[in-house]
């Protein structure tokens, strides 16, 4: 019986491999890994917000509405539990995207405002916070792009024959990706130049 079982197991492995099972596993794990990195970078940005707001608050008291919008947007981001399962829930993923887009927009407005307050550059820690935010935005872009590519590869495997048959048999479904509107919003905000191109921006 043992040789028969070994033969049956070998046949099953061969069939599953031919039907894209291994590819599904590989692409699914890649998506999970890239999504974790996306969350890490967005969380890193969220963690910078309280210190950033606290640092600039004294210098830009007249801009209370913008400061409040950043704080509120950060709170909304924090209220959404970003789990690995989020990318399998279209509604939850859309809410998470909207919250991140709102925080991006609020930070963009804040960065524009602080350029009007050159004295901020002399405040201890502000320059470091700016550099950290700029680096985080760059990391978000890289992580997001890698996630997009991973999801495209996975979704193709789920949708194309014969992988789609294996996907249906094992309960694999397409995963959520960033929408075009969300991509545009995140890519454009915040426009952080940390005073390096402020003069050029003012002249336009």
PDB file of C-alpha atoms in Angstrom:
ATOM      1  CA  UNK A   1       0.000   0.000   0.000  1.00  0.00           C
ATOM      2  CA  UNK A   2       2.826   2.356   0.808  1.00  0.00           C
ATOM      3  CA  UNK A   3       4.162   2.449  -2.770  1.00  0.00           C
ATOM      4  CA  UNK A   4       0.631   3.123  -4.021  1.00  0.00           C
ATOM      5  CA  UNK A   5       0.207   6.008  -1.604  1.00  0.00           C
ATOM      6  CA  UNK A   6       3.535   7.452  -2.619  1.00  0.00           C
ATOM      7  CA  UNK A   7       2.517   7.177  -6.263  1.00  0.00           C
ATOM      8  CA  UNK A   8      -0.850   8.826  -5.615  1.00  0.00           C
ATOM      9  CA  UNK A   9       0.847  11.615  -3.665  1.00  0.00           C
ATOM     10  CA  UNK A  10       3.323  12.153  -6.493  1.00  0.00           C
ATOM     11  CA  UNK A  11       0.471  12.329  -8.996  1.00  0.00           C
ATOM     12  CA  UNK A  12      -1.442  14.827  -6.853  1.00  0.00           C
ATOM     13  CA  UNK A  13       1.630  17.037  -6.450  1.00  0.00           C
ATOM     14  CA  UNK A  14       2.241  16.895 -10.190  1.00  0.00           C
ATOM     15  CA  UNK A  15      -1.380  17.787 -10.993  1.00  0.00           C
ATOM     16  CA  UNK A  16      -1.513  20.640  -8.492  1.00  0.00           C
ATOM     17  CA  UNK A  17       1.762  22.037  -9.784  1.00  0.00           C
ATOM     18  CA  UNK A  18       0.530  21.875 -13.363  1.00  0.00           C
ATOM     19  CA  UNK A  19      -2.681  23.658 -12.361  1.00  0.00           C
ATOM     20  CA  UNK A  20      -0.820  26.577 -10.816  1.00  0.00           C
ATOM     21  CA  UNK A  21      -1.119  25.677  -7.138  1.00  0.00           C
ATOM     22  CA  UNK A  22       2.547  26.363  -6.435  1.00  0.00           C
ATOM     23  CA  UNK A  23       2.326  29.641  -8.335  1.00  0.00           C
ATOM     24  CA  UNK A  24      -0.696  30.646  -6.249  1.00  0.00           C
ATOM     25  CA  UNK A  25       1.191  29.939  -3.046  1.00  0.00           C
ATOM     26  CA  UNK A  26       4.232  31.864  -4.215  1.00  0.00           C
ATOM     27  CA  UNK A  27       2.348  34.932  -5.402  1.00  0.00           C
ATOM     28  CA  UNK A  28       0.047  34.931  -2.372  1.00  0.00           C
ATOM     29  CA  UNK A  29       3.002  34.951   0.010  1.00  0.00           C
ATOM     30  CA  UNK A  30       4.660  37.709  -2.016  1.00  0.00           C
ATOM     31  CA  UNK A  31       1.545  39.860  -1.768  1.00  0.00           C
ATOM     32  CA  UNK A  32       1.416  39.327   2.006  1.00  0.00           C
ATOM     33  CA  UNK A  33       5.066  40.298   2.360  1.00  0.00           C
ATOM     34  CA  UNK A  34       4.713  43.449   0.256  1.00  0.00           C
ATOM     35  CA  UNK A  35       1.494  44.425   2.035  1.00  0.00           C
ATOM     36  CA  UNK A  36       3.243  44.140   5.395  1.00  0.00           C
ATOM     37  CA  UNK A  37       5.905  46.532   4.149  1.00  0.00           C
ATOM     38  CA  UNK A  38       3.245  48.978   2.919  1.00  0.00           C
ATOM     39  CA  UNK A  39       1.635  48.946   6.361  1.00  0.00           C
ATOM     40  CA  UNK A  40       5.003  49.381   8.063  1.00  0.00           C
ATOM     41  CA  UNK A  41       5.791  52.498   6.072  1.00  0.00           C
ATOM     42  CA  UNK A  42       2.353  54.060   6.485  1.00  0.00           C
ATOM     43  CA  UNK A  43       2.565  53.351  10.222  1.00  0.00           C
ATOM     44  CA  UNK A  44       5.986  54.981  10.289  1.00  0.00           C
ATOM     45  CA  UNK A  45       4.461  58.103   8.757  1.00  0.00           C
ATOM     46  CA  UNK A  46       1.569  58.067  11.220  1.00  0.00           C
ATOM     47  CA  UNK A  47       4.026  57.787  14.101  1.00  0.00           C
ATOM     48  CA  UNK A  48       5.827  60.920  12.911  1.00  0.00           C
ATOM     49  CA  UNK A  49       2.675  63.048  12.846  1.00  0.00           C
ATOM     50  CA  UNK A  50       2.272  63.766  16.609  1.00  0.00           C
ATOM     51  CA  UNK A  51       5.867  64.966  16.955  1.00  0.00           C
ATOM     52  CA  UNK A  52       5.610  67.002  13.760  1.00  0.00           C
ATOM     53  CA  UNK A  53       2.416  68.718  14.905  1.00  0.00           C
ATOM     54  CA  UNK A  54       3.800  69.354  18.382  1.00  0.00           C
ATOM     55  CA  UNK A  55       6.987  70.854  16.924  1.00  0.00           C
ATOM     56  CA  UNK A  56       5.311  73.287  14.525  1.00  0.00           C
ATOM     57  CA  UNK A  57       2.275  74.120  16.673  1.00  0.00           C
ATOM     58  CA  UNK A  58       3.850  77.048  18.496  1.00  0.00           C
ATOM     59  CA  UNK A  59       5.121  78.679  15.318  1.00  0.00           C
ATOM     60  CA  UNK A  60       1.935  78.285  13.275  1.00  0.00           C
ATOM     61  CA  UNK A  61      -0.798  78.946  15.821  1.00  0.00           C
ATOM     62  CA  UNK A  62      -2.716  80.934  13.218  1.00  0.00           C
ATOM     63  CA  UNK A  63      -3.039  77.771  11.133  1.00  0.00           C
ATOM     64  CA  UNK A  64      -5.062  75.880  13.749  1.00  0.00           C
ATOM     65  CA  UNK A  65      -7.540  74.503  11.193  1.00  0.00           C
ATOM     66  CA  UNK A  66      -4.775  72.825   9.208  1.00  0.00           C
ATOM     67  CA  UNK A  67      -3.132  71.440  12.329  1.00  0.00           C
ATOM     68  CA  UNK A  68      -6.498  70.063  13.460  1.00  0.00           C
ATOM     69  CA  UNK A  69      -7.051  68.463  10.058  1.00  0.00           C
ATOM     70  CA  UNK A  70      -3.709  66.641  10.326  1.00  0.00           C
ATOM     71  CA  UNK A  71      -4.494  65.427  13.847  1.00  0.00           C
ATOM     72  CA  UNK A  72      -7.994  64.296  12.862  1.00  0.00           C
ATOM     73  CA  UNK A  73      -6.771  62.542   9.717  1.00  0.00           C
ATOM     74  CA  UNK A  74      -4.098  60.746  11.716  1.00  0.00           C
ATOM     75  CA  UNK A  75      -6.744  59.652  14.239  1.00  0.00           C
ATOM     76  CA  UNK A  76      -8.922  58.283  11.438  1.00  0.00           C
ATOM     77  CA  UNK A  77      -5.992  56.285  10.067  1.00  0.00           C
ATOM     78  CA  UNK A  78      -5.341  54.899  13.527  1.00  0.00           C
ATOM     79  CA  UNK A  79      -8.978  53.876  13.974  1.00  0.00           C
ATOM     80  CA  UNK A  80      -8.775  51.400  11.076  1.00  0.00           C
ATOM     81  CA  UNK A  81      -7.275  48.048  11.989  1.00  0.00           C
ATOM     82  CA  UNK A  82      -4.901  47.329   9.119  1.00  0.00           C
ATOM     83  CA  UNK A  83      -4.630  43.545   9.111  1.00  0.00           C
ATOM     84  CA  UNK A  84      -3.416  41.141   6.393  1.00  0.00           C
ATOM     85  CA  UNK A  85      -7.080  40.338   5.737  1.00  0.00           C
ATOM     86  CA  UNK A  86      -7.762  43.948   4.758  1.00  0.00           C
ATOM     87  CA  UNK A  87      -6.657  43.305   1.178  1.00  0.00           C
ATOM     88  CA  UNK A  88      -9.376  40.661   0.841  1.00  0.00           C
ATOM     89  CA  UNK A  89     -12.160  43.033   1.897  1.00  0.00           C
ATOM     90  CA  UNK A  90     -12.994  45.627  -0.799  1.00  0.00           C
ATOM     91  CA  UNK A  91     -15.031  47.856   1.523  1.00  0.00           C
ATOM     92  CA  UNK A  92     -12.467  47.888   4.320  1.00  0.00           C
ATOM     93  CA  UNK A  93      -9.624  48.416   1.859  1.00  0.00           C
ATOM     94  CA  UNK A  94     -11.452  51.388   0.308  1.00  0.00           C
ATOM     95  CA  UNK A  95     -11.958  52.925   3.761  1.00  0.00           C
ATOM     96  CA  UNK A  96      -8.276  52.442   4.559  1.00  0.00           C
ATOM     97  CA  UNK A  97      -7.287  54.050   1.240  1.00  0.00           C
ATOM     98  CA  UNK A  98      -9.580  57.008   1.874  1.00  0.00           C
ATOM     99  CA  UNK A  99      -8.153  57.544   5.356  1.00  0.00           C
ATOM    100  CA  UNK A 100      -4.568  57.407   4.087  1.00  0.00           C
ATOM    101  CA  UNK A 101      -5.453  59.798   1.261  1.00  0.00           C
ATOM    102  CA  UNK A 102      -6.975  62.218   3.764  1.00  0.00           C
ATOM    103  CA  UNK A 103      -3.818  62.159   5.865  1.00  0.00           C
ATOM    104  CA  UNK A 104      -1.679  62.679   2.755  1.00  0.00           C
ATOM    105  CA  UNK A 105      -3.776  65.675   1.787  1.00  0.00           C
ATOM    106  CA  UNK A 106      -3.642  67.160   5.292  1.00  0.00           C
ATOM    107  CA  UNK A 107       0.137  66.744   5.451  1.00  0.00           C
ATOM    108  CA  UNK A 108       0.456  68.344   2.025  1.00  0.00           C
ATOM    109  CA  UNK A 109      -1.439  71.430   3.178  1.00  0.00           C
ATOM    110  CA  UNK A 110       0.643  71.592   6.346  1.00  0.00           C
ATOM    111  CA  UNK A 111       3.903  71.448   4.382  1.00  0.00           C
ATOM    112  CA  UNK A 112       2.747  74.319   2.192  1.00  0.00           C
ATOM    113  CA  UNK A 113       1.873  76.381   5.257  1.00  0.00           C
ATOM    114  CA  UNK A 114       5.113  75.798   7.146  1.00  0.00           C
ATOM    115  CA  UNK A 115       7.104  77.175   4.225  1.00  0.00           C
ATOM    116  CA  UNK A 116       5.719  80.578   5.241  1.00  0.00           C
ATOM    117  CA  UNK A 117       7.413  80.251   8.636  1.00  0.00           C
ATOM    118  CA  UNK A 118      11.199  80.228   8.089  1.00  0.00           C
ATOM    119  CA  UNK A 119      11.743  80.431  11.857  1.00  0.00           C
ATOM    120  CA  UNK A 120      10.697  76.787  12.060  1.00  0.00           C
ATOM    121  CA  UNK A 121      14.084  75.779  10.749  1.00  0.00           C
ATOM    122  CA  UNK A 122      15.652  76.986  13.981  1.00  0.00           C
ATOM    123  CA  UNK A 123      13.406  74.855  16.189  1.00  0.00           C
ATOM    124  CA  UNK A 124      15.232  71.876  17.635  1.00  0.00           C
ATOM    125  CA  UNK A 125      14.266  68.632  15.959  1.00  0.00           C
ATOM    126  CA  UNK A 126      12.220  70.155  13.159  1.00  0.00           C
ATOM    127  CA  UNK A 127      14.799  69.583  10.426  1.00  0.00           C
ATOM    128  CA  UNK A 128      15.198  65.975  11.535  1.00  0.00           C
ATOM    129  CA  UNK A 129      11.430  65.456  11.432  1.00  0.00           C
ATOM    130  CA  UNK A 130      11.311  66.884   7.925  1.00  0.00           C
ATOM    131  CA  UNK A 131      14.042  64.526   6.778  1.00  0.00           C
ATOM    132  CA  UNK A 132      12.274  61.562   8.368  1.00  0.00           C
ATOM    133  CA  UNK A 133       8.983  62.475   6.706  1.00  0.00           C
ATOM    134  CA  UNK A 134      10.639  62.862   3.320  1.00  0.00           C
ATOM    135  CA  UNK A 135      12.366  59.508   3.688  1.00  0.00           C
ATOM    136  CA  UNK A 136       9.112  57.869   4.751  1.00  0.00           C
ATOM    137  CA  UNK A 137       7.230  59.251   1.756  1.00  0.00           C
ATOM    138  CA  UNK A 138       9.908  57.791  -0.508  1.00  0.00           C
ATOM    139  CA  UNK A 139       9.678  54.429   1.251  1.00  0.00           C
ATOM    140  CA  UNK A 140       5.886  54.490   0.926  1.00  0.00           C
ATOM    141  CA  UNK A 141       6.199  55.016  -2.822  1.00  0.00           C
ATOM    142  CA  UNK A 142       8.611  52.097  -3.182  1.00  0.00           C
ATOM    143  CA  UNK A 143       6.591  49.778  -0.933  1.00  0.00           C
ATOM    144  CA  UNK A 144       3.330  50.686  -2.656  1.00  0.00           C
ATOM    145  CA  UNK A 145       4.752  50.050  -6.114  1.00  0.00           C
ATOM    146  CA  UNK A 146       6.108  46.667  -5.066  1.00  0.00           C
ATOM    147  CA  UNK A 147       2.741  45.758  -3.605  1.00  0.00           C
ATOM    148  CA  UNK A 148       0.977  46.797  -6.812  1.00  0.00           C
ATOM    149  CA  UNK A 149       3.268  44.566  -8.878  1.00  0.00           C
ATOM    150  CA  UNK A 150       2.821  41.643  -6.488  1.00  0.00           C
ATOM    151  CA  UNK A 151      -0.979  41.935  -6.587  1.00  0.00           C
ATOM    152  CA  UNK A 152      -0.987  42.134 -10.383  1.00  0.00           C
ATOM    153  CA  UNK A 153       1.006  38.905 -10.585  1.00  0.00           C
ATOM    154  CA  UNK A 154      -1.208  37.172  -8.027  1.00  0.00           C
ATOM    155  CA  UNK A 155      -4.468  38.340  -9.598  1.00  0.00           C
ATOM    156  CA  UNK A 156      -3.342  37.157 -13.022  1.00  0.00           C
ATOM    157  CA  UNK A 157      -2.649  33.726 -11.577  1.00  0.00           C
ATOM    158  CA  UNK A 158      -6.088  33.662  -9.946  1.00  0.00           C
ATOM    159  CA  UNK A 159      -7.884  34.715 -13.123  1.00  0.00           C
ATOM    160  CA  UNK A 160      -6.014  32.854 -15.857  1.00  0.00           C
ATOM    161  CA  UNK A 161      -6.598  29.239 -16.856  1.00  0.00           C
ATOM    162  CA  UNK A 162      -5.758  26.757 -15.416  1.00  0.00           C
ATOM    163  CA  UNK A 163      -4.812  28.663 -12.280  1.00  0.00           C
ATOM    164  CA  UNK A 164      -8.362  29.973 -11.955  1.00  0.00           C
ATOM    165  CA  UNK A 165      -9.651  26.419 -11.494  1.00  0.00           C
ATOM    166  CA  UNK A 166      -7.150  25.763  -8.725  1.00  0.00           C
ATOM    167  CA  UNK A 167      -7.934  29.144  -7.162  1.00  0.00           C
ATOM    168  CA  UNK A 168     -11.648  28.361  -7.059  1.00  0.00           C
ATOM    169  CA  UNK A 169     -10.997  24.890  -5.645  1.00  0.00           C
ATOM    170  CA  UNK A 170      -8.880  26.263  -2.785  1.00  0.00           C
ATOM    171  CA  UNK A 171     -10.804  29.489  -2.171  1.00  0.00           C
ATOM    172  CA  UNK A 172      -8.291  31.968  -3.566  1.00  0.00           C
ATOM    173  CA  UNK A 173      -9.844  35.226  -4.803  1.00  0.00           C
ATOM    174  CA  UNK A 174      -8.487  38.444  -6.303  1.00  0.00           C
ATOM    175  CA  UNK A 175      -6.913  40.886  -3.858  1.00  0.00           C
ATOM    176  CA  UNK A 176      -7.516  44.611  -3.646  1.00  0.00           C
ATOM    177  CA  UNK A 177      -5.114  47.033  -5.266  1.00  0.00           C
ATOM    178  CA  UNK A 178      -4.715  50.798  -5.183  1.00  0.00           C
ATOM    179  CA  UNK A 179      -7.180  52.609  -7.402  1.00  0.00           C
ATOM    180  CA  UNK A 180      -6.094  55.122 -10.044  1.00  0.00           C
ATOM    181  CA  UNK A 181      -7.583  58.044  -8.117  1.00  0.00           C
ATOM    182  CA  UNK A 182      -5.898  56.930  -4.926  1.00  0.00           C
ATOM    183  CA  UNK A 183      -2.580  56.483  -6.697  1.00  0.00           C
ATOM    184  CA  UNK A 184      -2.756  60.026  -8.047  1.00  0.00           C
ATOM    185  CA  UNK A 185      -3.674  61.449  -4.651  1.00  0.00           C
ATOM    186  CA  UNK A 186      -0.915  59.650  -2.786  1.00  0.00           C
ATOM    187  CA  UNK A 187       1.696  60.310  -5.449  1.00  0.00           C
ATOM    188  CA  UNK A 188       1.028  64.049  -5.333  1.00  0.00           C
ATOM    189  CA  UNK A 189       0.795  64.471  -1.571  1.00  0.00           C
ATOM    190  CA  UNK A 190       2.467  65.525   0.469  1.00  0.00           C
ATOM    191  CA  UNK A 191       4.791  67.506  -1.789  1.00  0.00           C
ATOM    192  CA  UNK A 192       7.646  67.648   0.669  1.00  0.00           C
ATOM    193  CA  UNK A 193      10.649  69.652  -0.421  1.00  0.00           C
ATOM    194  CA  UNK A 194      11.730  70.905   3.045  1.00  0.00           C
ATOM    195  CA  UNK A 195      12.574  74.342   1.812  1.00  0.00           C
ATOM    196  CA  UNK A 196      15.018  73.081  -0.785  1.00  0.00           C
ATOM    197  CA  UNK A 197      12.818  74.231  -3.660  1.00  0.00           C
ATOM    198  CA  UNK A 198      10.628  76.695  -1.818  1.00  0.00           C
ATOM    199  CA  UNK A 199      11.945  79.632  -3.766  1.00  0.00           C
ATOM    200  CA  UNK A 200      11.314  77.885  -7.045  1.00  0.00           C
ATOM    201  CA  UNK A 201       7.799  76.920  -5.991  1.00  0.00           C
ATOM    202  CA  UNK A 202       7.071  80.534  -4.954  1.00  0.00           C
ATOM    203  CA  UNK A 203       8.252  81.875  -8.286  1.00  0.00           C
ATOM    204  CA  UNK A 204       5.851  79.641 -10.262  1.00  0.00           C
TER     205      UNK A 204
END
